[in-house]
JSON list of C-alpha atoms in Angstrom, two decimals:
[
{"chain": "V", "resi": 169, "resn": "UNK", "atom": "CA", "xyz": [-7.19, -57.59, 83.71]},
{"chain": "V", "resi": 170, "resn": "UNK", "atom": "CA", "xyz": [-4.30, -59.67, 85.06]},
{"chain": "V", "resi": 171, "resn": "UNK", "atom": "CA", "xyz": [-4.06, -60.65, 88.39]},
{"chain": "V", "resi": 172, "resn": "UNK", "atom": "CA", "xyz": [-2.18, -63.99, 88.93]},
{"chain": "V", "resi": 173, "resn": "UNK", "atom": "CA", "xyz": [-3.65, -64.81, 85.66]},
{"chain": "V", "resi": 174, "resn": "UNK", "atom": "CA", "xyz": [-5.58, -63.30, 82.78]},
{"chain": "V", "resi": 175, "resn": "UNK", "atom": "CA", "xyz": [-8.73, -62.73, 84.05]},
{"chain": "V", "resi": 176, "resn": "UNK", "atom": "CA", "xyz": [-11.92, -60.83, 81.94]},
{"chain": "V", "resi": 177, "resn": "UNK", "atom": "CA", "xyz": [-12.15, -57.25, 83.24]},
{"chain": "V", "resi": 178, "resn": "UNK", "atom": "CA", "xyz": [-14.35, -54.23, 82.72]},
{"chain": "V", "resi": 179, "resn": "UNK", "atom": "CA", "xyz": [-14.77, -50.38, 83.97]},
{"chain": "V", "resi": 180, "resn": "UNK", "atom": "CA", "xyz": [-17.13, -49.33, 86.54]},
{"chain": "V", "resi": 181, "resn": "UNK", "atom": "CA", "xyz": [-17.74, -45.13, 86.55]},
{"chain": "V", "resi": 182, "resn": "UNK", "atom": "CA", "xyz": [-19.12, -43.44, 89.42]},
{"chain": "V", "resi": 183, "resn": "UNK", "atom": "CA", "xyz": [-22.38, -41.43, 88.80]},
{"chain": "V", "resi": 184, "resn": "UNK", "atom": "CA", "xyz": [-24.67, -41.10, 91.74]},
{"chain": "V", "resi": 185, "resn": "UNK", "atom": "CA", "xyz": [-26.77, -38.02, 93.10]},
{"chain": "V", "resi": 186, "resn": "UNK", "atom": "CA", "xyz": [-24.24, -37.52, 95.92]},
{"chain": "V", "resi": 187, "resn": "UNK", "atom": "CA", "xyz": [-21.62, -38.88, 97.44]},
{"chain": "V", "resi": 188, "resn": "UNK", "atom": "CA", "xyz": [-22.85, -38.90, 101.25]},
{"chain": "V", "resi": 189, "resn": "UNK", "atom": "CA", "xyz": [-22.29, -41.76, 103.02]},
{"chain": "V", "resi": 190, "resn": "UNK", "atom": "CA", "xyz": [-23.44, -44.07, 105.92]},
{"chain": "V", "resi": 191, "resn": "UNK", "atom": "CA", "xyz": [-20.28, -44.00, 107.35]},
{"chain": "V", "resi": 192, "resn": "UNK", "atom": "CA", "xyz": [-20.20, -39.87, 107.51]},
{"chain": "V", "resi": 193, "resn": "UNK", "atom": "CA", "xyz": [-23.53, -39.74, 109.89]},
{"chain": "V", "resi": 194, "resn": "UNK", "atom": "CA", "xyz": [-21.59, -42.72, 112.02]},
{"chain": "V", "resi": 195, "resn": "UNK", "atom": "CA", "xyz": [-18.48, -40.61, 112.33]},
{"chain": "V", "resi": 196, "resn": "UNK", "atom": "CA", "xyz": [-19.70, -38.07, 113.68]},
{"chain": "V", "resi": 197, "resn": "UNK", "atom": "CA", "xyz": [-22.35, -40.07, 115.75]},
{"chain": "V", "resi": 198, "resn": "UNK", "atom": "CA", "xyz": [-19.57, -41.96, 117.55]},
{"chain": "V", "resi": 199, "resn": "UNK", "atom": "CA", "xyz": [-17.62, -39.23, 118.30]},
{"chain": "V", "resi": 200, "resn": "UNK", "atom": "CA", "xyz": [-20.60, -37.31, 119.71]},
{"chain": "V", "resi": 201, "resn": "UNK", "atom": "CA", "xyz": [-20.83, -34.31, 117.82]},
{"chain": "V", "resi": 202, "resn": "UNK", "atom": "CA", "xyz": [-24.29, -33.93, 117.81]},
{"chain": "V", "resi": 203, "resn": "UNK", "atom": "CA", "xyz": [-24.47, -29.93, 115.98]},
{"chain": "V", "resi": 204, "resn": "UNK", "atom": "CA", "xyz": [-21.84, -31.64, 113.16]},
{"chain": "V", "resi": 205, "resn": "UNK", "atom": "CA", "xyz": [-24.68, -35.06, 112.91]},
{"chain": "V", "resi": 206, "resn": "UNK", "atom": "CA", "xyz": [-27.81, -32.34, 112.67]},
{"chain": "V", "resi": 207, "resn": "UNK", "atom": "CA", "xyz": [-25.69, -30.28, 110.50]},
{"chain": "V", "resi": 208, "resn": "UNK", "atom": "CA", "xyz": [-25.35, -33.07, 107.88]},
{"chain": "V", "resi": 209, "resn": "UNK", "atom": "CA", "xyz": [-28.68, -34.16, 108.51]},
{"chain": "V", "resi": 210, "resn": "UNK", "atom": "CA", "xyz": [-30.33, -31.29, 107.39]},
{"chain": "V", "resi": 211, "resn": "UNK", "atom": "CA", "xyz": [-27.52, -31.08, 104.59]},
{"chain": "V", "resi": 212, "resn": "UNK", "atom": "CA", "xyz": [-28.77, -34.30, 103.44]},
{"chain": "V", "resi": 213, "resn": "UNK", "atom": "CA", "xyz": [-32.54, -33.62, 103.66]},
{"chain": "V", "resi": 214, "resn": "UNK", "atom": "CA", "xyz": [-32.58, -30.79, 101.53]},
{"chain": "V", "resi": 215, "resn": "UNK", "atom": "CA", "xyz": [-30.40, -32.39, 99.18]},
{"chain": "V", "resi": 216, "resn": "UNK", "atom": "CA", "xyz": [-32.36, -36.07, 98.52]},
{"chain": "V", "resi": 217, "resn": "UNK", "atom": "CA", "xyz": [-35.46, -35.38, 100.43]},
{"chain": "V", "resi": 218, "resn": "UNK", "atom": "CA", "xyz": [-36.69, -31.91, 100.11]},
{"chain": "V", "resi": 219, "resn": "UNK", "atom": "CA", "xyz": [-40.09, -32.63, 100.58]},
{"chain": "V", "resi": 220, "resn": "UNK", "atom": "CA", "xyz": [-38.88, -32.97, 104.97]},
{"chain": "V", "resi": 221, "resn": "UNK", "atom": "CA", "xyz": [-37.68, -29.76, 105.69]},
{"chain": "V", "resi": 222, "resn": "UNK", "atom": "CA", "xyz": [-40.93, -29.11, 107.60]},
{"chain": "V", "resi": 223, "resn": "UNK", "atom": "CA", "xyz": [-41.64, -32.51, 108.78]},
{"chain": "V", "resi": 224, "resn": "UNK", "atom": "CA", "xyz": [-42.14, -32.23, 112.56]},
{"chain": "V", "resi": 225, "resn": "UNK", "atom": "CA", "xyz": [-40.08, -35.83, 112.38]},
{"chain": "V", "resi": 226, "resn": "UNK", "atom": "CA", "xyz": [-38.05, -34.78, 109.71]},
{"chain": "V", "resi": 227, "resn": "UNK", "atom": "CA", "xyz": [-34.73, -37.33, 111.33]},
{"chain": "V", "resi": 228, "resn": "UNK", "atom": "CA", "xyz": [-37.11, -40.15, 111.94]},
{"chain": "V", "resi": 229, "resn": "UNK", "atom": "CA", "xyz": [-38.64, -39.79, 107.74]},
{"chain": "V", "resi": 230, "resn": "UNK", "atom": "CA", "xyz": [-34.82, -39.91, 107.11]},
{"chain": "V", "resi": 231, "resn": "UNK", "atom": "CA", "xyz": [-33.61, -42.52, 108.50]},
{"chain": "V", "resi": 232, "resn": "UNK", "atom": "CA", "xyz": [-37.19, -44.41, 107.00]},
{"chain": "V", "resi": 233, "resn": "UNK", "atom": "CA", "xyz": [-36.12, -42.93, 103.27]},
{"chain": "V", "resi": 234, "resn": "UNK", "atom": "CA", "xyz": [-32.80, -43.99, 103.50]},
{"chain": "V", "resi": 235, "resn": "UNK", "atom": "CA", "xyz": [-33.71, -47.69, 104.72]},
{"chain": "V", "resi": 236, "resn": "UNK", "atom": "CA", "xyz": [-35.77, -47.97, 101.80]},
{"chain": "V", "resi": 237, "resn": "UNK", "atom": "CA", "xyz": [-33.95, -46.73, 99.40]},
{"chain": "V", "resi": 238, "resn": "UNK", "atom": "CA", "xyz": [-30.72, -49.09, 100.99]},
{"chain": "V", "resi": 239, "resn": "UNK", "atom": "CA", "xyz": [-33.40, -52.37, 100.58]},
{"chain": "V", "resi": 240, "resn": "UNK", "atom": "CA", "xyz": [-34.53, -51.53, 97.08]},
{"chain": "V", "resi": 241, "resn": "UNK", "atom": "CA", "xyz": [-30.59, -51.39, 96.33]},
{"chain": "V", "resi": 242, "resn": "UNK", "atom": "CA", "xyz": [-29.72, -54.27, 97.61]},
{"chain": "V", "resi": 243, "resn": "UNK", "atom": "CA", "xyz": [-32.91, -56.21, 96.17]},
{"chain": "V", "resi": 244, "resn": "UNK", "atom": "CA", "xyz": [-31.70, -55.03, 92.62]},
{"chain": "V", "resi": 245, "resn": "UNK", "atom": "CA", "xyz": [-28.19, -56.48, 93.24]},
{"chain": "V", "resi": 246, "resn": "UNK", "atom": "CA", "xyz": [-30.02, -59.54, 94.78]},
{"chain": "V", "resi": 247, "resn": "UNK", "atom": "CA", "xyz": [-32.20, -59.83, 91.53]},
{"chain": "V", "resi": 248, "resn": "UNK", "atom": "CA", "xyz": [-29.01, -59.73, 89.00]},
{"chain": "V", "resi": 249, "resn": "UNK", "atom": "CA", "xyz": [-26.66, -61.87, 91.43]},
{"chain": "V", "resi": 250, "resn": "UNK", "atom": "CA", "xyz": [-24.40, -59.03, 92.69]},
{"chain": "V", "resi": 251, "resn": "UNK", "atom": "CA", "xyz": [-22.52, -59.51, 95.46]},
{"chain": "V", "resi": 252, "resn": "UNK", "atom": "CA", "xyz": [-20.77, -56.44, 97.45]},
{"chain": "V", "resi": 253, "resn": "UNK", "atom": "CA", "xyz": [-17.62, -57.90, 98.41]},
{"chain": "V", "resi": 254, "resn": "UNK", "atom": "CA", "xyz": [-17.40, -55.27, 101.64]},
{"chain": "V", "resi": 255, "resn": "UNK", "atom": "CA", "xyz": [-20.71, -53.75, 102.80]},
{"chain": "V", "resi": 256, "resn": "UNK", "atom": "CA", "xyz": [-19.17, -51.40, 105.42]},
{"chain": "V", "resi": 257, "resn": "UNK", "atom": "CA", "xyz": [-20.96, -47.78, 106.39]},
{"chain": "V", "resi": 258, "resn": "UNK", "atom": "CA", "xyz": [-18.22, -46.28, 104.39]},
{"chain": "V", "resi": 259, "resn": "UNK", "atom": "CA", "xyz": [-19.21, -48.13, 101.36]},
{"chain": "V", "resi": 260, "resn": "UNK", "atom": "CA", "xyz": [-23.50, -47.51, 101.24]},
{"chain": "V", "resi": 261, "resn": "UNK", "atom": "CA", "xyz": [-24.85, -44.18, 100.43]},
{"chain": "V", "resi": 262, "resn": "UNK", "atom": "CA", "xyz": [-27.53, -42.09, 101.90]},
{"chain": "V", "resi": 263, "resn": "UNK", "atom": "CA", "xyz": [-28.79, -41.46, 97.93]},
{"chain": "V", "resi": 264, "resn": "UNK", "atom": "CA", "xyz": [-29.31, -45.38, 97.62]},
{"chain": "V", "resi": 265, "resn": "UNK", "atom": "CA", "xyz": [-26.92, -45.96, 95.05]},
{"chain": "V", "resi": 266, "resn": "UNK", "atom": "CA", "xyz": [-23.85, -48.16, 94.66]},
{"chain": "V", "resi": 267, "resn": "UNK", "atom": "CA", "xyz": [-20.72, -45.84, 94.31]},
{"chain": "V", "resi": 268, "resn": "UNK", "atom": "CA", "xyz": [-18.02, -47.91, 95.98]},
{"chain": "V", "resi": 269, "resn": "UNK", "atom": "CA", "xyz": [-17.83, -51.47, 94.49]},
{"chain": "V", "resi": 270, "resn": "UNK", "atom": "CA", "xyz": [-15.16, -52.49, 96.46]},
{"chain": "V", "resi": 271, "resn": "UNK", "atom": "CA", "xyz": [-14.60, -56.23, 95.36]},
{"chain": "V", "resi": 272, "resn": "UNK", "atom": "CA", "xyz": [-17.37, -57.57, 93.96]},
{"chain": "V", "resi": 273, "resn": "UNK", "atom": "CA", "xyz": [-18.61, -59.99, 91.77]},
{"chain": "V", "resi": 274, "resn": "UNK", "atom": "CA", "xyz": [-21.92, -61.33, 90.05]},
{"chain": "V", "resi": 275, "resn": "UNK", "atom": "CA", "xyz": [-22.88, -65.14, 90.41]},
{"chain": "V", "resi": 276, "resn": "UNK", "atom": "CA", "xyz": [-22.21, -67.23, 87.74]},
{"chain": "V", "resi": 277, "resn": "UNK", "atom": "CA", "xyz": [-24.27, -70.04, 89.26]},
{"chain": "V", "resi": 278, "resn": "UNK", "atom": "CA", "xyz": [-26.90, -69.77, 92.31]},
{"chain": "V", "resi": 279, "resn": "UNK", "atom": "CA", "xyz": [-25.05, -70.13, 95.67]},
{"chain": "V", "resi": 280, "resn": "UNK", "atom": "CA", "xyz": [-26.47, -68.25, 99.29]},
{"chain": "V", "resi": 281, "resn": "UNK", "atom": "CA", "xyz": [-23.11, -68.32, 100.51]},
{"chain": "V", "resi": 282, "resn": "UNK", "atom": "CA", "xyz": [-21.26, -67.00, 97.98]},
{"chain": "V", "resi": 283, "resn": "UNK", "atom": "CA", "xyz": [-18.66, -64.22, 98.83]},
{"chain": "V", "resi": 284, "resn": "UNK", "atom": "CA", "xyz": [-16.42, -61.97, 96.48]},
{"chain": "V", "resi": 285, "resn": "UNK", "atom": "CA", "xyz": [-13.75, -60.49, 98.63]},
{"chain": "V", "resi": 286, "resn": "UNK", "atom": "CA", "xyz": [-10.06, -62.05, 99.89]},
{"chain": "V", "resi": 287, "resn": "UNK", "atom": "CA", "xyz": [-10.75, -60.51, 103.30]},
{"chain": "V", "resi": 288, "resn": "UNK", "atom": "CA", "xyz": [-14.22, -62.05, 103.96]},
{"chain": "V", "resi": 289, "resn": "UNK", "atom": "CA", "xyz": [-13.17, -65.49, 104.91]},
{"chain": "V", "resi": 290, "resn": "UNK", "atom": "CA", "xyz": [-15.99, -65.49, 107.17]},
{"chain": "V", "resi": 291, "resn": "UNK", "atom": "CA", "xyz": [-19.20, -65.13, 104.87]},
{"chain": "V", "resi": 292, "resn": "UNK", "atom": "CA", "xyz": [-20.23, -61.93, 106.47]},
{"chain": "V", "resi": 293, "resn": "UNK", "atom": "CA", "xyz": [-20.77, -60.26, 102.89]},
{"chain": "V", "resi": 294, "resn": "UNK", "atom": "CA", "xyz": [-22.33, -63.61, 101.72]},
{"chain": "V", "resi": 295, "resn": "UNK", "atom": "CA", "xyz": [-25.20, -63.19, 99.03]},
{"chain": "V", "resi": 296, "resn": "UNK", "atom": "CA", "xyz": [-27.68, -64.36, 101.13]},
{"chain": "V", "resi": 297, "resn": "UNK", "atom": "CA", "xyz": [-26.41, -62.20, 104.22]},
{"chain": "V", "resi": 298, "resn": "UNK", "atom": "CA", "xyz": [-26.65, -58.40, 102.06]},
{"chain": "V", "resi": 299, "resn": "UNK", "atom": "CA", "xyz": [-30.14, -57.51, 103.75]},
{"chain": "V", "resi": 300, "resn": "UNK", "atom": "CA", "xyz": [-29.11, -58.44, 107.03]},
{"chain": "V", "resi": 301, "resn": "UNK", "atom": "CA", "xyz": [-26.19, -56.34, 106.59]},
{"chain": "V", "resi": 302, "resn": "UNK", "atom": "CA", "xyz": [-27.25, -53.49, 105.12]},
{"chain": "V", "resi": 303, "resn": "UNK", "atom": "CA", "xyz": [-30.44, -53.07, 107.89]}
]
């Protein structure tokens, strides 16, 4: 890879169950559109958690399979040193899988505040801050 110097590079592929994002349910959310946000709900349930479509609560078990998945995600990067350079809606999944790297980076040595993106000058992304962020 060359960027303002040769720098070691590799390919990332995108697998995942789907591509339905965080971001999606806010869109709609914010702009009101209740039917659309029930629509993709129940979109979503029957494709990632079939085992709802009954549930009396079936939005509230959602949201709770979603979180989980999200925080065993982010513990794995945690575990290996990733950090995700730009943890926006539009960038974490409903399935619980990372899709959108964004800029990222793993940690060559142990640091809570390290960041991986030119636009986080901040530390909002930090290592240390991914739980907070992705809750």
């Amino acid at each position: 890879m060359f960027r303002e110097d040769t720098l070691p590079g590799a390919v990332l592929t995108r697998v995942a169950a789907s591509h339905l994002r965080v971001g999606t349910f806010q869109y709609f959310a914010a702009r009101g559109e209740l039917d659309k946000l029930r629509q993709l709900a129940d979109y979503t349930i029957h494709r990632h958690d079939p085992g709802l479509v009954d549930h009396p609560d079936r939005y509230v078990e959602l949201l709770r399979a979603v979180a989980e998945r999200q925080a065993a995600l982010v513990a794995r990067w945690m575990h290996i040193g990733f950090i995700h350079g730009v943890m926006n809606t539009d960038n974490m999944t409903i399935s619980g899988e990372t899709i959108d790297y964004g800029p990222c980076a793993f940690m060559e040595a142990f640091d809570p505040g390290a960041v991986f993106s030119s636009i986080d000058k901040h530390g909002r992304y930090a290592y240390a801050n991914q739980p907070l962020i992705a809750r």
